[in-house]
Amino acid sequence: MKTLRLIPAIALAGLLFSYTAIAQNYQAAIDNAYSKYKDLKEGANADYIKELANVDPDIYGIAIVTTDGKVYSKGDLSSRVSIQSISKVFTLAKILEEQGPQAIMDKIGVDATGLRFNSIVAIELQKGKEINPLVNPGAIAAVSLINGADSAAKWRNIQQVHNEFAGSTLLVNGPVYVSEAGDNLRNQAIAHLLLAYGRMYFDPVQATDVYTKQCALNVNAKDLAVMAATLANGGTNPVTKKKVVSPETAAYTMSVMETAGLYDNAGQWLFKTGVPAKSGVGGGIIAAVPGKFGIAVISPPLDAAGNSVKAQRTIEAIIAELKANPNLVMPK
Ligand code: GLU
């Protein structure tokens, strides 16, 4: 009888022990990567958007949010930077949710361009077709496609989905928005070229403006990690418990992140880590380990492809230490 009563107690102790061990693993992996890379000085802030050159290059924050809503972090969690290209992920998710995957396949495309994120040649080569929603042409086309009768309605839709993914109200970084909006002739050209090919679904000037505002949403590393964790958790925010998008939408979104999340270095990234990720020229990178956790790192200095140097190294190191590459399977 006594032995029978002991069994649940032993099982509970075992569960608690394994939970504590996992928690320690997450924190230790973050701490180790932080000490290893905190003094790394490679790369430079983006400066083609003038305001980004003024951002403190020493901001360095790491956060992990698990699919059961636990948060682990280190470094600067209070500084916010503009989300930039990472926003493309959430606008894509919203279109998938509202219009289905066929709309993305038919009207934008899902193949990597293999060229820079703001390449005009990429549009020209494909006559406006097969423009991935995670590089500028596809992302501006996505803003033109998202539900909303006018630019204010499109913006509300975009803002709402970002807030739901983050579980908090994200604000626009005014100086970054003004700085980019006054100087985004290249993105305007991209939008007009798409229009010429019949691949822009709203006024190109207004679509580019809403796109620019979306890129200026301010986030810290924890906001980004919750957003990534919502994807990793099948589209339900693990902190607020709100269903933001369906598991199918989350899966389609993460597939595009695998294909083109780190611009023209997406193949190298996937080879090294196996995880869907997305970077932004503001210095953030998110990665989602399906079913397990979302991770985000902010550090503004970028490499030549436009990806944060320290964020890439940090996430790579943490994924390796936690053996979290989804393709890494131990034989039975
Ligand atoms: N707003 C930026 C642009 O359009 C986003 C680029 C990025 O983060 O890759 O150039």
mmCIF file of C-alpha atoms and ligand atoms in Angstrom:
data_model
loop_
_atom_site.group_PDB
_atom_site.id
_atom_site.type_symbol
_atom_site.label_atom_id
_atom_site.label_comp_id
_atom_site.label_asym_id
_atom_site.label_seq_id
_atom_site.Cartn_x
_atom_site.Cartn_y
_atom_site.Cartn_z
ATOM 1 C CA MET A 1 0.000 0.000 0.000
ATOM 2 C CA LYS A 2 2.761 2.392 1.076
ATOM 3 C CA THR A 3 4.717 1.552 -2.070
ATOM 4 C CA LEU A 4 1.644 2.346 -4.153
ATOM 5 C CA ARG A 5 1.388 5.811 -2.592
ATOM 6 C CA LEU A 6 5.060 6.373 -3.211
ATOM 7 C CA ILE A 7 4.743 5.868 -6.973
ATOM 8 C CA PRO A 8 2.927 9.183 -7.747
ATOM 9 C CA ALA A 9 5.339 11.017 -5.437
ATOM 10 C CA ILE A 10 8.334 9.571 -7.261
ATOM 11 C CA ALA A 11 6.769 10.395 -10.646
ATOM 12 C CA LEU A 12 6.136 13.993 -9.534
ATOM 13 C CA ALA A 13 9.688 14.351 -8.215
ATOM 14 C CA GLY A 14 10.960 12.993 -11.546
ATOM 15 C CA LEU A 15 8.879 15.517 -13.485
ATOM 16 C CA LEU A 16 10.058 18.397 -11.293
ATOM 17 C CA PHE A 17 13.652 17.272 -11.689
ATOM 18 C CA SER A 18 13.409 17.101 -15.476
ATOM 19 C CA TYR A 19 11.617 20.484 -15.619
ATOM 20 C CA THR A 20 14.376 22.106 -13.498
ATOM 21 C CA ALA A 21 17.039 20.470 -15.648
ATOM 22 C CA ILE A 22 15.427 21.825 -18.856
ATOM 23 C CA ALA A 23 15.071 25.319 -17.332
ATOM 24 C CA GLN A 24 18.725 25.263 -16.309
ATOM 25 C CA ASN A 25 19.689 24.150 -19.815
ATOM 26 C CA TYR A 26 17.907 27.101 -21.451
ATOM 27 C CA GLN A 27 19.412 29.644 -19.062
ATOM 28 C CA ALA A 28 22.886 28.106 -19.237
ATOM 29 C CA ALA A 29 22.825 28.079 -23.045
ATOM 30 C CA ILE A 30 21.831 31.761 -23.087
ATOM 31 C CA ASP A 31 24.454 32.701 -20.464
ATOM 32 C CA ASN A 32 27.220 30.816 -22.294
ATOM 33 C CA ALA A 33 26.448 32.439 -25.652
ATOM 34 C CA TYR A 34 26.191 35.864 -24.021
ATOM 35 C CA SER A 35 29.652 35.621 -22.402
ATOM 36 C CA LYS A 36 31.141 34.230 -25.597
ATOM 37 C CA TYR A 37 29.862 36.985 -27.892
ATOM 38 C CA LYS A 38 29.306 40.078 -25.754
ATOM 39 C CA ASP A 39 32.608 41.653 -26.795
ATOM 40 C CA LEU A 40 32.401 40.714 -30.485
ATOM 41 C CA LYS A 41 32.785 43.879 -32.559
ATOM 42 C CA GLU A 42 32.265 42.715 -36.176
ATOM 43 C CA GLY A 43 29.788 44.320 -38.589
ATOM 44 C CA ALA A 44 28.257 47.773 -38.828
ATOM 45 C CA ASN A 45 24.817 49.310 -38.292
ATOM 46 C CA ALA A 46 22.697 49.710 -41.429
ATOM 47 C CA ASP A 47 23.038 53.306 -42.617
ATOM 48 C CA TYR A 48 21.029 53.373 -45.859
ATOM 49 C CA ILE A 49 18.136 54.259 -43.519
ATOM 50 C CA LYS A 50 19.872 57.236 -41.886
ATOM 51 C CA GLU A 51 18.276 56.902 -38.466
ATOM 52 C CA LEU A 52 19.538 53.309 -38.072
ATOM 53 C CA ALA A 53 23.132 54.563 -38.077
ATOM 54 C CA ASN A 54 22.359 56.395 -34.796
ATOM 55 C CA VAL A 55 21.195 53.288 -32.902
ATOM 56 C CA ASP A 56 23.529 52.161 -30.072
ATOM 57 C CA PRO A 57 25.617 49.342 -31.627
ATOM 58 C CA ASP A 58 26.225 47.827 -28.175
ATOM 59 C CA ILE A 59 22.583 46.849 -27.567
ATOM 60 C CA TYR A 60 22.724 43.091 -26.993
ATOM 61 C CA GLY A 61 19.673 41.240 -25.709
ATOM 62 C CA ILE A 62 18.738 37.554 -25.844
ATOM 63 C CA ALA A 63 15.359 35.993 -25.018
ATOM 64 C CA ILE A 64 13.847 32.532 -25.276
ATOM 65 C CA VAL A 65 10.124 31.909 -24.810
ATOM 66 C CA THR A 66 9.056 28.284 -24.661
ATOM 67 C CA THR A 67 5.817 26.908 -26.081
ATOM 68 C CA ASP A 68 4.549 26.561 -22.499
ATOM 69 C CA GLY A 69 5.137 30.263 -21.924
ATOM 70 C CA LYS A 70 8.359 30.287 -19.844
ATOM 71 C CA VAL A 71 10.718 33.197 -20.476
ATOM 72 C CA TYR A 72 14.528 33.059 -20.210
ATOM 73 C CA SER A 73 16.709 36.039 -21.017
ATOM 74 C CA LYS A 74 20.017 37.855 -20.668
ATOM 75 C CA GLY A 75 21.388 41.280 -21.509
ATOM 76 C CA ASP A 76 19.482 44.308 -22.729
ATOM 77 C CA LEU A 77 15.766 43.586 -22.776
ATOM 78 C CA SER A 78 14.660 47.192 -22.350
ATOM 79 C CA SER A 79 16.102 48.791 -25.507
ATOM 80 C CA ARG A 80 13.784 48.706 -28.486
ATOM 81 C CA VAL A 81 14.856 48.737 -32.131
ATOM 82 C CA SER A 82 12.745 48.872 -35.302
ATOM 83 C CA ILE A 83 11.512 45.427 -36.340
ATOM 84 C CA GLN A 84 12.286 46.051 -40.059
ATOM 85 C CA SER A 85 12.131 42.913 -42.192
ATOM 86 C CA ILE A 86 11.054 40.647 -39.343
ATOM 87 C CA SER A 87 7.613 42.251 -39.741
ATOM 88 C CA LYS A 88 7.316 40.611 -43.177
ATOM 89 C CA VAL A 89 6.752 37.283 -41.409
ATOM 90 C CA PHE A 90 3.636 38.442 -39.549
ATOM 91 C CA THR A 91 2.030 40.232 -42.483
ATOM 92 C CA LEU A 92 2.585 37.053 -44.502
ATOM 93 C CA ALA A 93 0.954 34.995 -41.715
ATOM 94 C CA LYS A 94 -2.083 37.278 -41.713
ATOM 95 C CA ILE A 95 -2.570 36.967 -45.486
ATOM 96 C CA LEU A 96 -2.199 33.175 -45.268
ATOM 97 C CA GLU A 97 -4.810 33.162 -42.525
ATOM 98 C CA GLU A 98 -7.285 35.408 -44.340
ATOM 99 C CA GLN A 99 -6.774 34.408 -47.971
ATOM 100 C CA GLY A 100 -5.138 30.951 -47.835
ATOM 101 C CA PRO A 101 -1.824 29.644 -49.200
ATOM 102 C CA GLN A 102 -2.960 29.622 -52.846
ATOM 103 C CA ALA A 103 -3.263 33.435 -52.832
ATOM 104 C CA ILE A 104 0.388 33.718 -51.775
ATOM 105 C CA MET A 105 1.509 31.134 -54.339
ATOM 106 C CA ASP A 106 -0.463 32.724 -57.197
ATOM 107 C CA LYS A 107 -0.063 36.430 -56.449
ATOM 108 C CA ILE A 108 3.385 36.709 -54.860
ATOM 109 C CA GLY A 109 5.417 33.466 -54.887
ATOM 110 C CA VAL A 110 7.376 31.449 -52.319
ATOM 111 C CA ASP A 111 10.749 30.770 -53.897
ATOM 112 C CA ALA A 112 13.997 32.326 -52.761
ATOM 113 C CA THR A 113 15.337 34.928 -55.170
ATOM 114 C CA GLY A 114 18.940 34.158 -54.214
ATOM 115 C CA LEU A 115 19.568 37.899 -54.576
ATOM 116 C CA ARG A 116 19.715 40.832 -52.155
ATOM 117 C CA PHE A 117 16.610 41.723 -50.151
ATOM 118 C CA ASN A 118 15.912 44.850 -52.199
ATOM 119 C CA SER A 119 17.006 43.519 -55.583
ATOM 120 C CA ILE A 120 15.322 45.023 -58.637
ATOM 121 C CA VAL A 121 17.071 42.505 -60.893
ATOM 122 C CA ALA A 122 15.161 39.735 -59.047
ATOM 123 C CA ILE A 123 11.858 41.264 -60.218
ATOM 124 C CA GLU A 124 13.110 41.753 -63.742
ATOM 125 C CA LEU A 125 14.401 38.165 -64.043
ATOM 126 C CA GLN A 126 11.010 36.680 -63.156
ATOM 127 C CA LYS A 127 8.825 39.419 -64.729
ATOM 128 C CA GLY A 128 7.386 40.133 -61.286
ATOM 129 C CA LYS A 129 6.569 36.482 -60.545
ATOM 130 C CA GLU A 130 7.988 34.253 -57.790
ATOM 131 C CA ILE A 131 8.775 37.192 -55.542
ATOM 132 C CA ASN A 132 9.209 35.863 -52.028
ATOM 133 C CA PRO A 133 7.134 37.668 -49.337
ATOM 134 C CA LEU A 134 10.182 37.922 -47.068
ATOM 135 C CA VAL A 135 12.216 40.155 -49.384
ATOM 136 C CA ASN A 136 11.208 43.730 -50.188
ATOM 137 C CA PRO A 137 9.320 43.238 -53.499
ATOM 138 C CA GLY A 138 7.223 40.376 -52.117
ATOM 139 C CA ALA A 139 6.719 42.182 -48.803
ATOM 140 C CA ILE A 140 5.462 45.380 -50.459
ATOM 141 C CA ALA A 141 3.205 43.229 -52.679
ATOM 142 C CA ALA A 142 2.005 41.528 -49.462
ATOM 143 C CA VAL A 143 1.034 44.868 -47.917
ATOM 144 C CA SER A 144 -0.834 45.684 -51.137
ATOM 145 C CA LEU A 145 -2.658 42.323 -50.878
ATOM 146 C CA ILE A 146 -3.583 42.251 -47.189
ATOM 147 C CA ASN A 147 -7.287 42.727 -46.397
ATOM 148 C CA GLY A 148 -8.329 46.367 -45.933
ATOM 149 C CA ALA A 149 -10.231 48.706 -48.268
ATOM 150 C CA ASP A 150 -7.843 51.629 -47.813
ATOM 151 C CA SER A 151 -4.386 52.205 -46.411
ATOM 152 C CA ALA A 152 -5.705 52.993 -42.892
ATOM 153 C CA ALA A 153 -7.590 49.674 -42.792
ATOM 154 C CA LYS A 154 -4.588 47.758 -44.103
ATOM 155 C CA TRP A 155 -2.402 49.390 -41.451
ATOM 156 C CA ARG A 156 -4.882 48.497 -38.676
ATOM 157 C CA ASN A 157 -4.908 44.886 -39.841
ATOM 158 C CA ILE A 158 -1.094 44.764 -39.876
ATOM 159 C CA GLN A 159 -0.767 46.470 -36.489
ATOM 160 C CA GLN A 160 -3.294 44.119 -34.924
ATOM 161 C CA VAL A 161 -1.605 40.939 -36.084
ATOM 162 C CA HIS A 162 1.786 42.184 -34.848
ATOM 163 C CA ASN A 163 0.295 43.044 -31.443
ATOM 164 C CA GLU A 164 -1.353 39.642 -31.171
ATOM 165 C CA PHE A 165 1.839 37.803 -32.048
ATOM 166 C CA ALA A 166 3.769 39.900 -29.494
ATOM 167 C CA GLY A 167 1.035 39.878 -26.829
ATOM 168 C CA SER A 168 1.572 43.613 -26.341
ATOM 169 C CA THR A 169 0.961 46.920 -28.101
ATOM 170 C CA LEU A 170 3.883 47.742 -30.378
ATOM 171 C CA LEU A 171 4.463 51.407 -31.201
ATOM 172 C CA VAL A 172 5.923 52.958 -34.334
ATOM 173 C CA ASN A 173 9.433 54.381 -33.970
ATOM 174 C CA GLY A 174 8.656 57.862 -35.344
ATOM 175 C CA PRO A 175 12.199 58.961 -36.282
ATOM 176 C CA VAL A 176 12.917 55.657 -38.087
ATOM 177 C CA TYR A 177 9.620 55.856 -39.998
ATOM 178 C CA VAL A 178 10.172 59.492 -41.015
ATOM 179 C CA SER A 179 13.785 58.835 -41.951
ATOM 180 C CA GLU A 180 12.932 55.859 -44.186
ATOM 181 C CA ALA A 181 9.714 57.323 -45.630
ATOM 182 C CA GLY A 182 11.616 60.388 -46.817
ATOM 183 C CA ASP A 183 14.261 58.317 -48.531
ATOM 184 C CA ASN A 184 12.688 55.105 -49.882
ATOM 185 C CA LEU A 185 12.876 55.760 -53.605
ATOM 186 C CA ARG A 186 14.213 52.287 -54.222
ATOM 187 C CA ASN A 187 11.210 50.636 -52.546
ATOM 188 C CA GLN A 188 8.917 53.010 -54.475
ATOM 189 C CA ALA A 189 10.640 51.875 -57.674
ATOM 190 C CA ILE A 190 10.147 48.226 -56.689
ATOM 191 C CA ALA A 191 6.425 48.833 -56.075
ATOM 192 C CA HIS A 192 6.000 50.599 -59.418
ATOM 193 C CA LEU A 193 7.868 47.885 -61.316
ATOM 194 C CA LEU A 194 5.589 45.264 -59.734
ATOM 195 C CA LEU A 195 2.595 47.368 -60.772
ATOM 196 C CA ALA A 196 3.904 47.380 -64.331
ATOM 197 C CA TYR A 197 4.002 43.569 -64.220
ATOM 198 C CA GLY A 198 0.460 43.363 -62.764
ATOM 199 C CA ARG A 199 1.773 42.113 -59.414
ATOM 200 C CA MET A 200 0.832 45.059 -57.148
ATOM 201 C CA TYR A 201 -2.686 44.912 -55.707
ATOM 202 C CA PHE A 202 -3.130 48.431 -54.312
ATOM 203 C CA ASP A 203 -1.781 51.913 -54.891
ATOM 204 C CA PRO A 204 2.045 51.463 -54.998
ATOM 205 C CA VAL A 205 2.866 54.708 -53.169
ATOM 206 C CA GLN A 206 0.468 53.976 -50.310
ATOM 207 C CA ALA A 207 1.473 50.303 -50.113
ATOM 208 C CA THR A 208 5.125 51.323 -49.798
ATOM 209 C CA ASP A 209 4.222 53.819 -47.091
ATOM 210 C CA VAL A 210 2.303 51.244 -45.004
ATOM 211 C CA TYR A 211 5.181 48.797 -45.542
ATOM 212 C CA THR A 212 7.634 51.427 -44.256
ATOM 213 C CA LYS A 213 5.497 52.021 -41.166
ATOM 214 C CA GLN A 214 5.289 48.288 -40.500
ATOM 215 C CA CYS A 215 9.093 48.082 -40.647
ATOM 216 C CA ALA A 216 9.336 50.896 -38.054
ATOM 217 C CA LEU A 217 7.408 49.062 -35.307
ATOM 218 C CA ASN A 218 9.566 49.085 -32.189
ATOM 219 C CA VAL A 219 10.411 45.809 -30.413
ATOM 220 C CA ASN A 220 12.695 44.484 -27.710
ATOM 221 C CA ALA A 221 14.194 40.988 -27.611
ATOM 222 C CA LYS A 222 11.370 39.632 -25.448
ATOM 223 C CA ASP A 223 8.633 40.951 -27.778
ATOM 224 C CA LEU A 224 10.382 39.238 -30.681
ATOM 225 C CA ALA A 225 10.861 35.978 -28.766
ATOM 226 C CA VAL A 226 7.134 35.849 -27.918
ATOM 227 C CA MET A 227 6.342 36.438 -31.605
ATOM 228 C CA ALA A 228 8.670 33.585 -32.611
ATOM 229 C CA ALA A 229 7.269 31.360 -29.850
ATOM 230 C CA THR A 230 3.738 31.935 -31.186
ATOM 231 C CA LEU A 231 4.856 30.469 -34.507
ATOM 232 C CA ALA A 232 6.673 27.620 -32.747
ATOM 233 C CA ASN A 233 3.475 26.953 -30.781
ATOM 234 C CA GLY A 234 1.285 26.399 -33.855
ATOM 235 C CA GLY A 235 0.001 29.981 -34.035
ATOM 236 C CA THR A 236 -1.255 30.352 -30.436
ATOM 237 C CA ASN A 237 0.578 32.886 -28.275
ATOM 238 C CA PRO A 238 2.027 30.826 -25.390
ATOM 239 C CA VAL A 239 1.995 33.815 -23.016
ATOM 240 C CA THR A 240 -1.466 35.309 -23.673
ATOM 241 C CA LYS A 241 -2.887 31.903 -24.789
ATOM 242 C CA LYS A 242 -4.683 33.676 -27.658
ATOM 243 C CA LYS A 243 -4.991 31.840 -30.980
ATOM 244 C CA VAL A 244 -3.457 34.293 -33.452
ATOM 245 C CA VAL A 245 -3.343 32.100 -36.569
ATOM 246 C CA SER A 246 -4.010 28.421 -37.323
ATOM 247 C CA PRO A 247 -1.345 25.712 -36.981
ATOM 248 C CA GLU A 248 -1.410 25.383 -40.796
ATOM 249 C CA THR A 249 -0.695 29.101 -41.250
ATOM 250 C CA ALA A 250 2.173 28.874 -38.744
ATOM 251 C CA ALA A 251 3.598 25.907 -40.678
ATOM 252 C CA TYR A 252 3.408 27.680 -44.067
ATOM 253 C CA THR A 253 4.957 30.797 -42.541
ATOM 254 C CA MET A 254 7.876 28.895 -41.034
ATOM 255 C CA SER A 255 8.510 27.148 -44.375
ATOM 256 C CA VAL A 256 8.979 30.500 -46.079
ATOM 257 C CA MET A 257 11.302 31.547 -43.237
ATOM 258 C CA GLU A 258 13.400 28.448 -43.970
ATOM 259 C CA THR A 259 13.563 29.334 -47.667
ATOM 260 C CA ALA A 260 14.326 33.032 -47.418
ATOM 261 C CA GLY A 261 14.510 34.234 -43.825
ATOM 262 C CA LEU A 262 18.140 35.332 -43.917
ATOM 263 C CA TYR A 263 18.091 36.889 -47.372
ATOM 264 C CA ASP A 264 20.660 35.460 -49.738
ATOM 265 C CA ASN A 265 22.343 33.631 -46.808
ATOM 266 C CA ALA A 266 19.221 31.601 -46.000
ATOM 267 C CA GLY A 267 20.751 28.359 -47.318
ATOM 268 C CA GLN A 268 23.881 28.701 -45.192
ATOM 269 C CA TRP A 269 21.767 29.499 -42.137
ATOM 270 C CA LEU A 270 19.496 26.477 -42.604
ATOM 271 C CA PHE A 271 22.501 24.236 -43.215
ATOM 272 C CA LYS A 272 24.034 25.305 -39.890
ATOM 273 C CA THR A 273 20.941 25.445 -37.655
ATOM 274 C CA GLY A 274 17.974 23.716 -39.327
ATOM 275 C CA VAL A 275 15.612 26.339 -37.886
ATOM 276 C CA PRO A 276 13.237 28.769 -39.608
ATOM 277 C CA ALA A 277 14.407 32.304 -38.873
ATOM 278 C CA LYS A 278 14.045 35.906 -40.028
ATOM 279 C CA SER A 279 16.379 38.857 -39.700
ATOM 280 C CA GLY A 280 15.833 42.592 -39.987
ATOM 281 C CA VAL A 281 18.251 45.435 -40.724
ATOM 282 C CA GLY A 282 17.371 46.943 -37.324
ATOM 283 C CA GLY A 283 19.597 44.210 -35.845
ATOM 284 C CA GLY A 284 17.054 41.635 -34.672
ATOM 285 C CA ILE A 285 16.822 37.977 -35.623
ATOM 286 C CA ILE A 286 14.045 35.582 -34.605
ATOM 287 C CA ALA A 287 14.105 31.794 -34.885
ATOM 288 C CA ALA A 288 11.331 29.328 -34.159
ATOM 289 C CA VAL A 289 12.032 25.754 -33.070
ATOM 290 C CA PRO A 290 8.708 24.087 -33.912
ATOM 291 C CA GLY A 291 6.960 22.666 -30.851
ATOM 292 C CA LYS A 292 9.693 23.873 -28.488
ATOM 293 C CA PHE A 293 10.556 27.556 -28.310
ATOM 294 C CA GLY A 294 11.053 30.883 -29.994
ATOM 295 C CA ILE A 295 14.332 32.756 -29.633
ATOM 296 C CA ALA A 296 15.273 36.334 -30.467
ATOM 297 C CA VAL A 297 18.481 38.318 -30.300
ATOM 298 C CA ILE A 298 18.995 42.031 -30.913
ATOM 299 C CA SER A 299 22.405 43.449 -31.821
ATOM 300 C CA PRO A 300 22.468 46.188 -34.517
ATOM 301 C CA PRO A 301 25.814 45.641 -36.363
ATOM 302 C CA LEU A 302 25.166 43.689 -39.597
ATOM 303 C CA ASP A 303 27.220 41.602 -42.021
ATOM 304 C CA ALA A 304 27.360 42.204 -45.792
ATOM 305 C CA ALA A 305 24.086 40.303 -46.392
ATOM 306 C CA GLY A 306 22.261 42.560 -43.884
ATOM 307 C CA ASN A 307 22.040 40.044 -41.010
ATOM 308 C CA SER A 308 23.100 40.875 -37.425
ATOM 309 C CA VAL A 309 26.515 39.311 -36.833
ATOM 310 C CA LYS A 310 26.121 38.731 -33.108
ATOM 311 C CA ALA A 311 22.497 37.568 -33.340
ATOM 312 C CA GLN A 312 23.425 34.908 -35.901
ATOM 313 C CA ARG A 313 26.339 33.602 -33.839
ATOM 314 C CA THR A 314 24.334 33.687 -30.606
ATOM 315 C CA ILE A 315 21.346 31.774 -31.987
ATOM 316 C CA GLU A 316 23.613 29.257 -33.729
ATOM 317 C CA ALA A 317 25.474 28.606 -30.455
ATOM 318 C CA ILE A 318 22.282 28.231 -28.416
ATOM 319 C CA ILE A 319 20.639 25.892 -30.952
ATOM 320 C CA ALA A 320 23.809 23.769 -30.969
ATOM 321 C CA GLU A 321 24.108 23.665 -27.168
ATOM 322 C CA LEU A 322 20.433 22.736 -26.733
ATOM 323 C CA LYS A 323 20.645 20.238 -29.630
ATOM 324 C CA ALA A 324 17.540 22.002 -30.917
ATOM 325 C CA ASN A 325 18.115 21.557 -34.667
ATOM 326 C CA PRO A 326 14.823 19.854 -35.679
ATOM 327 C CA ASN A 327 16.712 17.787 -38.283
ATOM 328 C CA LEU A 328 19.096 16.421 -35.662
ATOM 329 C CA VAL A 329 17.598 13.087 -34.607
ATOM 330 C CA MET A 330 19.271 10.478 -32.447
ATOM 331 C CA PRO A 331 18.820 6.968 -33.928
ATOM 332 C CA LYS A 332 16.588 4.584 -31.918
HETATM 333 N N1 GLU B 1 12.579 48.777 -44.214
HETATM 334 C C1 GLU B 1 13.719 48.078 -44.745
HETATM 335 C C2 GLU B 1 13.795 48.260 -46.248
HETATM 336 O O1 GLU B 1 12.806 48.208 -46.890
HETATM 337 C C3 GLU B 1 13.661 46.641 -44.348
HETATM 338 C C4 GLU B 1 14.845 45.867 -44.831
HETATM 339 C C5 GLU B 1 15.244 44.708 -44.002
HETATM 340 O O2 GLU B 1 15.132 44.677 -42.778
HETATM 341 O O3 GLU B 1 15.741 43.779 -44.640
HETATM 342 O O4 GLU B 1 14.812 48.447 -46.803
#
